[in-house]
mmCIF file of C-alpha atoms in Angstrom:
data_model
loop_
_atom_site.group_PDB
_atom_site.id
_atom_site.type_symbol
_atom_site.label_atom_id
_atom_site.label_comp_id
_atom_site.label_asym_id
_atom_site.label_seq_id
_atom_site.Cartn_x
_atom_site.Cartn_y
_atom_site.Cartn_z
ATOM 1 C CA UNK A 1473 11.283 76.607 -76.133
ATOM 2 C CA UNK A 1474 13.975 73.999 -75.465
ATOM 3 C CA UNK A 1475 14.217 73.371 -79.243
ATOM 4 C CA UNK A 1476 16.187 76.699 -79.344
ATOM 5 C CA UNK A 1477 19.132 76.060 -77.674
ATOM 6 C CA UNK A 1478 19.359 72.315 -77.987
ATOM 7 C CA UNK A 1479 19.638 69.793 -80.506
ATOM 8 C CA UNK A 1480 17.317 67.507 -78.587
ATOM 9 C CA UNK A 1481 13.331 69.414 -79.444
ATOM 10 C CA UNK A 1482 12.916 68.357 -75.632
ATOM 11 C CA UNK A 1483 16.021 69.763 -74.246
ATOM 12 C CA UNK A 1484 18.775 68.480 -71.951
ATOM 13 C CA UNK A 1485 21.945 67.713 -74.681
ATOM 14 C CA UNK A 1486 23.513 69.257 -77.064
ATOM 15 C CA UNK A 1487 23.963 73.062 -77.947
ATOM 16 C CA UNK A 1488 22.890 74.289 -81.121
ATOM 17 C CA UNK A 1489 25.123 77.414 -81.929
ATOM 18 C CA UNK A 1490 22.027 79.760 -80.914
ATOM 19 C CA UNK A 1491 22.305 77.523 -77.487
ATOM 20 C CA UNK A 1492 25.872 78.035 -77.223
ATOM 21 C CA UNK A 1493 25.847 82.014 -77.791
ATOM 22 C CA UNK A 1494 22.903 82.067 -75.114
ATOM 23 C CA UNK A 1495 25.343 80.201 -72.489
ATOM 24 C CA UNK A 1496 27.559 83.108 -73.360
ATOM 25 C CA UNK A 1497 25.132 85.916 -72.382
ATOM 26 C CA UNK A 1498 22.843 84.476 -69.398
ATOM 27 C CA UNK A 1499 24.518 81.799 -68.016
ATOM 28 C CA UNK A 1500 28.855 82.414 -68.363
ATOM 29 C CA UNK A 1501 30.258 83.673 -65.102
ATOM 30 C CA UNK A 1502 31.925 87.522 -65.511
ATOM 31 C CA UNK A 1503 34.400 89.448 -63.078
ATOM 32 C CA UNK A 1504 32.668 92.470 -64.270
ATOM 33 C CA UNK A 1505 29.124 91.710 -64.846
ATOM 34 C CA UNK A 1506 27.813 95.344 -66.150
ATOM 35 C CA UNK A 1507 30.814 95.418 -68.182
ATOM 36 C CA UNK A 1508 30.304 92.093 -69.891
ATOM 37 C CA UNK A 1509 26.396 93.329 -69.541
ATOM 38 C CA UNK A 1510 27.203 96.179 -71.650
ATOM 39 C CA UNK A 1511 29.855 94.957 -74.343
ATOM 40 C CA UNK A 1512 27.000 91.976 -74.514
ATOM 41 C CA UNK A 1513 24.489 94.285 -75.667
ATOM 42 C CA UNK A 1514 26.464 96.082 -78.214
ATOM 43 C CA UNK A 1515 28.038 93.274 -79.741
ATOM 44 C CA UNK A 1516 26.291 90.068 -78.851
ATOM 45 C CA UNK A 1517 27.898 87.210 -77.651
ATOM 46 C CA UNK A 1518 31.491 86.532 -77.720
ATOM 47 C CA UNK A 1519 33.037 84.675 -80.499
ATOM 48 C CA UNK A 1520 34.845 82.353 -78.194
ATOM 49 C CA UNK A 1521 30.719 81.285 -77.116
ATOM 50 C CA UNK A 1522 30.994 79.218 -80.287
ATOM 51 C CA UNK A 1523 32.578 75.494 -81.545
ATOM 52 C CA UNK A 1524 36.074 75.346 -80.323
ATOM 53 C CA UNK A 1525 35.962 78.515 -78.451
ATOM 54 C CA UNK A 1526 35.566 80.133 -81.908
ATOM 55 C CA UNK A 1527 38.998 78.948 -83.633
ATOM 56 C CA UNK A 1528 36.890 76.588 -86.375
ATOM 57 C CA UNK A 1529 34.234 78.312 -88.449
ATOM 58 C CA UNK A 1530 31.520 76.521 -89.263
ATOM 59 C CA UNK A 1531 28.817 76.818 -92.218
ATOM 60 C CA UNK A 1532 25.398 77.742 -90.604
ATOM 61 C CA UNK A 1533 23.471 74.116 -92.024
ATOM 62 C CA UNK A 1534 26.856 72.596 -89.774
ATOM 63 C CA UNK A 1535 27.142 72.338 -86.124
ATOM 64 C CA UNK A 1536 29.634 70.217 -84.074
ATOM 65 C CA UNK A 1537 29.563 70.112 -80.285
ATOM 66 C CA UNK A 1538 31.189 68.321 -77.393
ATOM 67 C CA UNK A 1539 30.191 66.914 -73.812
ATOM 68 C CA UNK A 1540 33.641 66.008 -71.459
ATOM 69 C CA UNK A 1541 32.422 65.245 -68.533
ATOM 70 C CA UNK A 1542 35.379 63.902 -66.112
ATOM 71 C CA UNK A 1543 34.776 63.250 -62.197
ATOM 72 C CA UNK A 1544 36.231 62.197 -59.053
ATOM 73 C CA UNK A 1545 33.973 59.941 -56.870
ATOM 74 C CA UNK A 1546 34.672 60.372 -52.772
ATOM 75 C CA UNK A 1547 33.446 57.663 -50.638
ATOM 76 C CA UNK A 1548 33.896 57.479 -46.863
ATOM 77 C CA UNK A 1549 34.730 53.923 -45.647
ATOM 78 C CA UNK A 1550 33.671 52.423 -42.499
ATOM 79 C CA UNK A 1551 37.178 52.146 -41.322
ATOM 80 C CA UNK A 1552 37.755 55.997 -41.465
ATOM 81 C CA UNK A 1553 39.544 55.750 -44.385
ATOM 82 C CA UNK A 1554 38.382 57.434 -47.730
ATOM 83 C CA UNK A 1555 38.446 55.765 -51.442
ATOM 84 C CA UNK A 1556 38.786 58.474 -54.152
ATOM 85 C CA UNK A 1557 37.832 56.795 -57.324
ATOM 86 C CA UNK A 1558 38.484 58.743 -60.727
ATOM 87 C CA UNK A 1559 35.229 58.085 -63.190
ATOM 88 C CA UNK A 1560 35.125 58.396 -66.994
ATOM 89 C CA UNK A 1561 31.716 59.518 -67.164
ATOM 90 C CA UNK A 1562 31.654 61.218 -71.114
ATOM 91 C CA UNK A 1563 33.931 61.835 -73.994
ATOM 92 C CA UNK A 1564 31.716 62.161 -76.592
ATOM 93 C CA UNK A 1565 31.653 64.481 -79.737
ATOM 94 C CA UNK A 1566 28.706 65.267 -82.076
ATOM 95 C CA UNK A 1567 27.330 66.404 -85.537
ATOM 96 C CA UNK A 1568 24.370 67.900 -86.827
ATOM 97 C CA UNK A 1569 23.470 68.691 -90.417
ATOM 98 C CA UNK A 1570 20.514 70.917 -91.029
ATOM 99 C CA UNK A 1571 19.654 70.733 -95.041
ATOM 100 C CA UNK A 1572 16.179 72.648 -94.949
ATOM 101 C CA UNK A 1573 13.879 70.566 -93.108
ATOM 102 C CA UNK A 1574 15.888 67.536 -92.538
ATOM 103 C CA UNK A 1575 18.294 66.936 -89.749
ATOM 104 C CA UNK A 1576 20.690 64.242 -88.625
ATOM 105 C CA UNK A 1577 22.500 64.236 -85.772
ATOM 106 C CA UNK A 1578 24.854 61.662 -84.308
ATOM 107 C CA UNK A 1579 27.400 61.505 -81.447
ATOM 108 C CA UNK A 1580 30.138 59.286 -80.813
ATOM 109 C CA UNK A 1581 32.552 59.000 -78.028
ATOM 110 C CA UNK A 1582 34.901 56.950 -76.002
ATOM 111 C CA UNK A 1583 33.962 54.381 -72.626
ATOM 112 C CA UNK A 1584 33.767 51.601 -71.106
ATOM 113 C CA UNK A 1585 31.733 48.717 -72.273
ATOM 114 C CA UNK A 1586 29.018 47.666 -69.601
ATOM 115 C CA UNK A 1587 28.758 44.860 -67.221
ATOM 116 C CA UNK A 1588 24.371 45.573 -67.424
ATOM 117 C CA UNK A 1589 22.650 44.600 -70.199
ATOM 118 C CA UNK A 1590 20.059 47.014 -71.581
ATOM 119 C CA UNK A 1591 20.854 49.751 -69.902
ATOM 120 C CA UNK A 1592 24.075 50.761 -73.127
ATOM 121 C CA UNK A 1593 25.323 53.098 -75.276
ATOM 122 C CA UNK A 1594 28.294 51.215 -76.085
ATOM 123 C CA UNK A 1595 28.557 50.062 -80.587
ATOM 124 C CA UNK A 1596 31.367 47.992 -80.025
ATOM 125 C CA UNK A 1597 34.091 46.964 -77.859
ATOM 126 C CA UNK A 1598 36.513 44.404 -77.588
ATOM 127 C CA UNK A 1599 35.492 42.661 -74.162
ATOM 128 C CA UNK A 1600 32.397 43.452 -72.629
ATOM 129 C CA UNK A 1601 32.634 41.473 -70.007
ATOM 130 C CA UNK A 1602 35.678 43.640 -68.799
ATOM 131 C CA UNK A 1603 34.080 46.861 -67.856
ATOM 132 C CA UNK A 1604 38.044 47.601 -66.883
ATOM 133 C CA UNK A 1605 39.810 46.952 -69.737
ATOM 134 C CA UNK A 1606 37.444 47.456 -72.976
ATOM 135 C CA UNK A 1607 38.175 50.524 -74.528
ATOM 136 C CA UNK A 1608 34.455 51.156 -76.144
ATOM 137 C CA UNK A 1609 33.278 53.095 -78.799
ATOM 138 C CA UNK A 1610 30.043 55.135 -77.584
ATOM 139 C CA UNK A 1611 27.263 55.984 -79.678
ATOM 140 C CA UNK A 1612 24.267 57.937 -77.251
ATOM 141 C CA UNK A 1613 22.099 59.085 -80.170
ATOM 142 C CA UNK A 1614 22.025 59.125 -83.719
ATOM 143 C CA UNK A 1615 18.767 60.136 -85.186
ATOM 144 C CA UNK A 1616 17.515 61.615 -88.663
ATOM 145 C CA UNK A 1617 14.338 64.020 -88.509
ATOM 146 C CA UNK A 1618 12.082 66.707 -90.461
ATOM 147 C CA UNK A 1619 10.951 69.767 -88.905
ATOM 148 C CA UNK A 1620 7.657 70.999 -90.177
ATOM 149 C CA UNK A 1621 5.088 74.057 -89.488
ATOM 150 C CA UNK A 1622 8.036 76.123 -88.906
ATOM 151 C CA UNK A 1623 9.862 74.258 -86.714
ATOM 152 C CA UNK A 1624 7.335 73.710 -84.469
ATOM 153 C CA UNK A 1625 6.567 70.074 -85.677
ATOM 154 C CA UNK A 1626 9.421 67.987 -85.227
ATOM 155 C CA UNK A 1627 9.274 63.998 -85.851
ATOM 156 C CA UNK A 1628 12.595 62.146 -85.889
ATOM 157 C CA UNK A 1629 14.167 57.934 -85.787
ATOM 158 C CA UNK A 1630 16.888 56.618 -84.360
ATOM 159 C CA UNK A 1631 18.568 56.131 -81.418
ATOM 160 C CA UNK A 1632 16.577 58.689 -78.999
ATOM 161 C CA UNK A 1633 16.615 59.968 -75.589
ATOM 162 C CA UNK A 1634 13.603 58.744 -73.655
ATOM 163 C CA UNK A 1635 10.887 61.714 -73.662
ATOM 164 C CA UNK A 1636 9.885 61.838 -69.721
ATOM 165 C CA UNK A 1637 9.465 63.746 -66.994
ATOM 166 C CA UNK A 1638 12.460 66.765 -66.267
ATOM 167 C CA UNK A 1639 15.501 66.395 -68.220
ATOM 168 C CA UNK A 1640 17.661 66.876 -65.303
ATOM 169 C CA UNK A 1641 21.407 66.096 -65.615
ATOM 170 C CA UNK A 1642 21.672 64.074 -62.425
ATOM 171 C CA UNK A 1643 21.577 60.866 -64.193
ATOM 172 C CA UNK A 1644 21.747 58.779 -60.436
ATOM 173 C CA UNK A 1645 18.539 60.083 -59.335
ATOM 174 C CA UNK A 1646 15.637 58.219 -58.282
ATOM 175 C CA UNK A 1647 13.652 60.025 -61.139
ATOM 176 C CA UNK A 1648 15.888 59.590 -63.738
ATOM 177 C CA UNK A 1649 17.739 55.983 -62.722
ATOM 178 C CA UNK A 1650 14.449 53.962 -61.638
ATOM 179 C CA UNK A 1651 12.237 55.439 -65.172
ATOM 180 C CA UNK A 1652 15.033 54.586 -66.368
ATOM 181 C CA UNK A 1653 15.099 57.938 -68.745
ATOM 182 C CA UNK A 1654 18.551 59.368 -67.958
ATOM 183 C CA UNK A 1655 20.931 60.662 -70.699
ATOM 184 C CA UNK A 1656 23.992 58.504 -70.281
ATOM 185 C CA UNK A 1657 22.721 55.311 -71.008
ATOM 186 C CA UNK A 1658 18.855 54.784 -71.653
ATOM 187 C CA UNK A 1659 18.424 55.929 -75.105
ATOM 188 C CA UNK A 1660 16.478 53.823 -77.106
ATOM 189 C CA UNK A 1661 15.710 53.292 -80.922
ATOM 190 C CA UNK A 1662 12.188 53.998 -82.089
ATOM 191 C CA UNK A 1663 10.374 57.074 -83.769
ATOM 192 C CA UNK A 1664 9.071 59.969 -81.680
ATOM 193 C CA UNK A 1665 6.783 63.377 -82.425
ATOM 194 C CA UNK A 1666 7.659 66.462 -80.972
ATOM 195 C CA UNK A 1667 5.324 69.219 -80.887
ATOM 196 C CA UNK A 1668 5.525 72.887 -78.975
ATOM 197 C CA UNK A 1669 3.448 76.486 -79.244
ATOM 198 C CA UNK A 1670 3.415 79.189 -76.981
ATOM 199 C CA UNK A 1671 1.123 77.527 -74.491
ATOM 200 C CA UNK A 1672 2.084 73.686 -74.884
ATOM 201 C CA UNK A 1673 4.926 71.321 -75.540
ATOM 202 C CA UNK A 1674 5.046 68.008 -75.508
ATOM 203 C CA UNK A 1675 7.054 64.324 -77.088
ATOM 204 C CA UNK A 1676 5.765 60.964 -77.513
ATOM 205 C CA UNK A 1677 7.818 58.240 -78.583
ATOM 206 C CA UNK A 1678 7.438 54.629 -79.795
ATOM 207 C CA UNK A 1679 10.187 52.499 -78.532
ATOM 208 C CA UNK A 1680 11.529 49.687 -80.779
ATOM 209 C CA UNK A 1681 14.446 48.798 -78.182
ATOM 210 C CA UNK A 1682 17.897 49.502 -77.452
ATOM 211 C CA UNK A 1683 19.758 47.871 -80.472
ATOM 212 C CA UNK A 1684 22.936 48.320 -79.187
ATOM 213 C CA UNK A 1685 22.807 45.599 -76.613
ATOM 214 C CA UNK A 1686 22.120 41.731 -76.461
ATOM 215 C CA UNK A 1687 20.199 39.979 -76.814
ATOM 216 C CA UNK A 1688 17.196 40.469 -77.644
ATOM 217 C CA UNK A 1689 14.947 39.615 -74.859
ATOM 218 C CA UNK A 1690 16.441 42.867 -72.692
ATOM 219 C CA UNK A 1691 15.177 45.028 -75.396
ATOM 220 C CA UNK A 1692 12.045 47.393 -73.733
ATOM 221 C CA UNK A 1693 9.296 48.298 -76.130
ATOM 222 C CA UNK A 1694 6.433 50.324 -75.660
ATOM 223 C CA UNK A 1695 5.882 54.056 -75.752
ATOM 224 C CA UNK A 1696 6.931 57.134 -73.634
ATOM 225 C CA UNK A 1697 5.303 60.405 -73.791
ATOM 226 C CA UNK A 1698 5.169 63.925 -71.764
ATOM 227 C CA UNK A 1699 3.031 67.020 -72.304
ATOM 228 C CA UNK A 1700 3.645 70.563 -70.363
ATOM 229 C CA UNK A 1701 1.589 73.366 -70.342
ATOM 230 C CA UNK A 1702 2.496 76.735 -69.479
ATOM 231 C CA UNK A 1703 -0.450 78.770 -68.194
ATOM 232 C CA UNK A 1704 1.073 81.815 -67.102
ATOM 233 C CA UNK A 1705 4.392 83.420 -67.581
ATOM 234 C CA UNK A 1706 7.540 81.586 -66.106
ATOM 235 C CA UNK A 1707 5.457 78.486 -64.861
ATOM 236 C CA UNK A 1708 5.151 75.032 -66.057
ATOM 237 C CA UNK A 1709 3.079 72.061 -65.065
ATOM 238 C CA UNK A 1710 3.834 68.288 -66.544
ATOM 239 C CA UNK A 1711 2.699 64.721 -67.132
ATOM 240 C CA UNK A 1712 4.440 62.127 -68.289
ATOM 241 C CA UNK A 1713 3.714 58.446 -68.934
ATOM 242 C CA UNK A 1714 5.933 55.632 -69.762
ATOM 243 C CA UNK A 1715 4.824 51.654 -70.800
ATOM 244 C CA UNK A 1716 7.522 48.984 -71.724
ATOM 245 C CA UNK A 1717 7.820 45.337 -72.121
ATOM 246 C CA UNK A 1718 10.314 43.157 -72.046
ATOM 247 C CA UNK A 1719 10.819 38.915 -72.207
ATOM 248 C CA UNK A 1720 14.027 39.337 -69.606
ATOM 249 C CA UNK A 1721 13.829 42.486 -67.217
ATOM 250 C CA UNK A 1722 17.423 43.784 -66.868
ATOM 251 C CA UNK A 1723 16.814 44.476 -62.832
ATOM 252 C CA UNK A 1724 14.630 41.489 -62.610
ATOM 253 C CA UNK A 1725 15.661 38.964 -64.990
ATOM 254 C CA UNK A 1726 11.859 37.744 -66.032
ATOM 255 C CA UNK A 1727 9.489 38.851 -67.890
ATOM 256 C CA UNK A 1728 7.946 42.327 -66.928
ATOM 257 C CA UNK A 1729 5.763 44.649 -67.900
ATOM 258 C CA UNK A 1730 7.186 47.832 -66.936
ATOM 259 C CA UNK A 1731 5.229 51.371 -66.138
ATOM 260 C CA UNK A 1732 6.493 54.893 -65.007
ATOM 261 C CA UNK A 1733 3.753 57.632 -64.997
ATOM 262 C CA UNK A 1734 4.134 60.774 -63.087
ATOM 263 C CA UNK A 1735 3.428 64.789 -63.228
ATOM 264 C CA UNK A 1736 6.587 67.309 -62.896
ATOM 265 C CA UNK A 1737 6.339 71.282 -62.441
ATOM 266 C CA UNK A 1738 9.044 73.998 -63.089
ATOM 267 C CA UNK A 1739 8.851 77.084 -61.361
ATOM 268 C CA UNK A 1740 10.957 80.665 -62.127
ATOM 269 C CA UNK A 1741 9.519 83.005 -59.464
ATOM 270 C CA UNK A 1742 12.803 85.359 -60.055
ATOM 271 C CA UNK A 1743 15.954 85.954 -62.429
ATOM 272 C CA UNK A 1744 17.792 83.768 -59.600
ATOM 273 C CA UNK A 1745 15.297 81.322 -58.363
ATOM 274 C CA UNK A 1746 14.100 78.031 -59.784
ATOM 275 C CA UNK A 1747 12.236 74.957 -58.434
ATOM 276 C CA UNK A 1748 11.705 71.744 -59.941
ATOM 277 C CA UNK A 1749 9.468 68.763 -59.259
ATOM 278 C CA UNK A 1750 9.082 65.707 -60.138
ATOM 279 C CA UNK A 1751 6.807 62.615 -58.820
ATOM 280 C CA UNK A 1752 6.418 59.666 -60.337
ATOM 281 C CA UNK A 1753 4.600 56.194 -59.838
ATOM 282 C CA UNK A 1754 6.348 53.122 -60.397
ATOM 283 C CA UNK A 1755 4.661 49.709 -61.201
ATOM 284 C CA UNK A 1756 6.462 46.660 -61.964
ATOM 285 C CA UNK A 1757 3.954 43.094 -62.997
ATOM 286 C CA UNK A 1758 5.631 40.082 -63.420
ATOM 287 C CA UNK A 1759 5.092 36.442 -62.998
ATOM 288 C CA UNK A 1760 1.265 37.216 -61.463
ATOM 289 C CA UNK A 1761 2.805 40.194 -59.256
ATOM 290 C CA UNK A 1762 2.042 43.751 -59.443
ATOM 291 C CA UNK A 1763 4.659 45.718 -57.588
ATOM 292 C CA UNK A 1764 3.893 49.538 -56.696
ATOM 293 C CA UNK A 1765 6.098 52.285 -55.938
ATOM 294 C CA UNK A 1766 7.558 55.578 -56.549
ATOM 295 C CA UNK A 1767 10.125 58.068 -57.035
ATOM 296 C CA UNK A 1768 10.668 61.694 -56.439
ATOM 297 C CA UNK A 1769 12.414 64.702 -56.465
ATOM 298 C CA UNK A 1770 13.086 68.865 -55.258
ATOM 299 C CA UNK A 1771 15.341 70.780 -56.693
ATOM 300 C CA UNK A 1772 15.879 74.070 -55.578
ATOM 301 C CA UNK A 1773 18.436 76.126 -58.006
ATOM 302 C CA UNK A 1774 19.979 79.620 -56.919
ATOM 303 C CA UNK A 1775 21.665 81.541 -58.493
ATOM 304 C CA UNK A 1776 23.200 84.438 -56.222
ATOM 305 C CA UNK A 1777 25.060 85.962 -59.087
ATOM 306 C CA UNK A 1778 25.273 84.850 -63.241
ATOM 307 C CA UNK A 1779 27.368 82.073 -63.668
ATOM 308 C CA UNK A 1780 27.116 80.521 -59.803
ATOM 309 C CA UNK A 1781 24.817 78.315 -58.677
ATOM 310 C CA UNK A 1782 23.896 76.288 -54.985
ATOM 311 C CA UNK A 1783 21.332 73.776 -55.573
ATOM 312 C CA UNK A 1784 19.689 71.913 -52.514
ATOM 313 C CA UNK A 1785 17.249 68.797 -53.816
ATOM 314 C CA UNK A 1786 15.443 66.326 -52.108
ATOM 315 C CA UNK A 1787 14.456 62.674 -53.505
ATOM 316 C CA UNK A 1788 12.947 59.304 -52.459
ATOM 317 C CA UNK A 1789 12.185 55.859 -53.588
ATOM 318 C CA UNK A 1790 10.296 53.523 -52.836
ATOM 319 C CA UNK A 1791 10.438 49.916 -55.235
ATOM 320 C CA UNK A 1792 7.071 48.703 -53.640
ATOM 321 C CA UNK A 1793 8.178 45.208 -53.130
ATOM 322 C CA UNK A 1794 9.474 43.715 -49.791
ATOM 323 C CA UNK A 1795 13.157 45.178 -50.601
ATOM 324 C CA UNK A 1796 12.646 48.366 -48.009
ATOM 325 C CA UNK A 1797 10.883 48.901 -44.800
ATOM 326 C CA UNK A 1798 10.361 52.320 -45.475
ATOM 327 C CA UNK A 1799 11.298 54.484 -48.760
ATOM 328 C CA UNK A 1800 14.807 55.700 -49.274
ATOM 329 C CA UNK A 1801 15.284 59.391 -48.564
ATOM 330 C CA UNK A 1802 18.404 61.285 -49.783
ATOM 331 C CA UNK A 1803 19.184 65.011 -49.841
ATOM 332 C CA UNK A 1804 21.669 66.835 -52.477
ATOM 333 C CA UNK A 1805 23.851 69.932 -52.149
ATOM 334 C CA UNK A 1806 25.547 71.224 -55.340
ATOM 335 C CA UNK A 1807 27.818 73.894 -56.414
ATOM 336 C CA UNK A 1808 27.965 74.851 -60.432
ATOM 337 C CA UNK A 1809 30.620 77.800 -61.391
ATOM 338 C CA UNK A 1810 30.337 78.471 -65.596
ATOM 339 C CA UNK A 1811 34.189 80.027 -64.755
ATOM 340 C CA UNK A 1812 34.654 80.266 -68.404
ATOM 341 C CA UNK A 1813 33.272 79.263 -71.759
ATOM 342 C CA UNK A 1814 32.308 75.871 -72.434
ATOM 343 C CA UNK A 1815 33.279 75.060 -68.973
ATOM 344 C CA UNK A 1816 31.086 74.057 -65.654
ATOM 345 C CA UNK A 1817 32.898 72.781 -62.828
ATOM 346 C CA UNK A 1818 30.522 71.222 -60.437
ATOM 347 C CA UNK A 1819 30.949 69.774 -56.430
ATOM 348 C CA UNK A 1820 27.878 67.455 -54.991
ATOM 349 C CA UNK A 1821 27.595 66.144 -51.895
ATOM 350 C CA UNK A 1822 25.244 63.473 -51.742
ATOM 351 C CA UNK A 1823 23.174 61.291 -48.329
ATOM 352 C CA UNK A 1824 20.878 58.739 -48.373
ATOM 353 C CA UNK A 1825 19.238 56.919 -45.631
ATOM 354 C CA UNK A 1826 18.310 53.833 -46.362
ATOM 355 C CA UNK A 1827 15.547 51.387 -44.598
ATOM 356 C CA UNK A 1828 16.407 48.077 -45.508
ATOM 357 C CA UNK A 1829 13.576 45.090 -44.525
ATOM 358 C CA UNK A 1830 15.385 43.904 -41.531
ATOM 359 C CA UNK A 1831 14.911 47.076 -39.598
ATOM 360 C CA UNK A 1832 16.820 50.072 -38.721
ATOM 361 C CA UNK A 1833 18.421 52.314 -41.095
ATOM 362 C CA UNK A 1834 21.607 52.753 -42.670
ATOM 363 C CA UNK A 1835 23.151 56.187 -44.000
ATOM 364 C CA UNK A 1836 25.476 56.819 -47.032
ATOM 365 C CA UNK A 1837 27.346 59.795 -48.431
ATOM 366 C CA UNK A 1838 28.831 60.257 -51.844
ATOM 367 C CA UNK A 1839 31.232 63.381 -53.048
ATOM 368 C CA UNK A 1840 31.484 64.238 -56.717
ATOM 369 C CA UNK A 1841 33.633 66.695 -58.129
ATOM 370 C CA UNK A 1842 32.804 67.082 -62.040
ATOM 371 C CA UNK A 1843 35.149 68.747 -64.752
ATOM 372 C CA UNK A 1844 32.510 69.544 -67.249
ATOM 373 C CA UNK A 1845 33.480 70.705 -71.066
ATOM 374 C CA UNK A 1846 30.530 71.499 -73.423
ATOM 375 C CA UNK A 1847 32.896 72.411 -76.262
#
């Protein structure tokens, strides 16, 4: 159940303080593992598990959280030479206030105001047609709900994250950048329905549009919806589905009926081990022309001991228009160390090959190394 460590019913953002303790326990790196193991299961977690590393209290209806995410970008140039290029990817801090049934959460951060229209989480900033120099104020969600039946019924408006497919945190993947469903930028407003058992869990969403950009015509509506099953222990098996229009497609710039529907599986054979699929089908119709194509994606995590993991994954894309000879293909290798609370700090190397309509191919590589705080 996702809903018991994150904010988010589906998963994928913010900690609730349950979430943060169970960081502390199964995912924190330890010198001393059995020792930690031990004092773990006599105590609990740690104190510092909690807001702040523990040094602000807060009443149980109260939780406050934080996502820091600062990177370094490497890029190889064809000259031999390298660019490093520092990125601002999050600074955001968020609330939520549980008063029985009803919750409200919002976040709100600092950023830069986007060039791309549609695809932002930016309220307001001075001049948005300098990506460089507006200082932005960020708002990702904001949402009010009721949980019902226990908690097990969840329904909630506002500013949302798309319900689709895996909730993975690489936001530039095919799966997540081309459905257009990743957590940086393409929450939308609208009203969703969350519902999960023992067996089954799944969101659907009506989307009203992004109200935080201009104008209008960008705005996507529709609906976006996933249901997973989990028929045995450990094992779960996923379809998602995804329909928007819009008068002025933000890739495009007409108007396009846009679809994304796809199945994803997650897989925990062992206490290290865990593979994740996704595969989705991408269809694009505008002025009289139905593009088809698709995304998808591997992801292999182990975990060799608590606290480190080496993830290999494997994606490719394909738009279905005359853009590509053949689909993309690109290949990830990451490194996650949880060296101390709150704290991830994260190295990906990442290729693609690309097979652009002319012929032949053309290969890039792109180095991240991530500073991640989850305060």
């Amino acid at each position: 159940s996702c809903a018991a460590c994150h904010v988010d019913p589906s998963g994928g953002t913010e900690l609730t303080a349950y979430g943060h303790g169970m960081a502390d326990v199964v995912v924190r790196w330890h010198v001393d593992p059995t020792a930690a193991q031990k004092e773990q299961d006599e105590k609990g977690p740690s104190s510092t598990s909690q807001f702040a590393f523990g040094l602000v209290p807060l009443p149980d209806f109260f939780n406050i959280s934080g996502n820091l995410r600062e990177a370094v970008m490497v890029l190889p140039n064809t000259n031999g030479t390298v660019s490093v290029i520092p990125l601002l990817m999050a600074n955001d801090l968020s609330a939520t206030l549980e008063l029985g049934p009803v919750v409200a959460h919002a976040s709100a951060g600092y950023g830069f105001a986007e060039l791309t229209p549609g695809r932002s989480a930016v309220v307001w900033a001075p001049n948005p047609k300098d990506p460089l120099q507006s200082n932005a104020i960020v708002s990702r969600e904001h949402w009010l709900g009721v949980k019902l039946l226990d908690g097990s019924l969840e329904i909630r408006a506002g500013r949302i994250p798309i319900p689709f497919g895996l909730r993975n945190i690489e936001h530039t993947s095919f799966v997540r950048d081309r459905t257009r469903t990743n957590l940086d930028v393409d929450q939308s407003h609208g009203v969703s329905v969350w519902y999960a058992n023992d067996v089954v869990r799944g969101e659907i969403m009506g989307i009203a549009g992004n109200f935080q950009v201009q104008p209008d015509d960008v705005r996507e509506r529709g609906y976006s919806g996933y249901l997973e099953l989990t028929p045995i222990e450990h094992v779960g098996i996923g379809a998602s589905s995804l329909v928007t229009y819009a008068k002025q497609d933000i890739a495009l710039g007409v108007p396009n009926l846009r679809q994304a529907h796809g199945v994803f599986a997650r897989w925990g054979p062992t206490e290290q081990l865990a593979m994740m699929f996704e595969g989705d089908a991408l269809i694009n119709s505008h002025q009289n022309t139905t593009n088809v194509g698709g995304a998808g994606w591997l992801a292999i995590d182990f975990a060799p001991v608590q606290g480190i993991h080496v993830q290999p994954a494997f994606e490719t894309f394909y738009a279905g228009d005359k853009s590509q000879a053949l689909p993309t293909l690109g290949a990830w290798l990451s490194g996650m160390w949880y060296v101390l609370p709150h704290t991830e700090l994260r190295i990906d190397g990442i290729y693609q090959e690309i097979y652009p309509p002319t012929g032949g191919s053309a290969g890039s590589f792109t180095g991240l190394v991530q500073l991640h705080l989850y305060l």
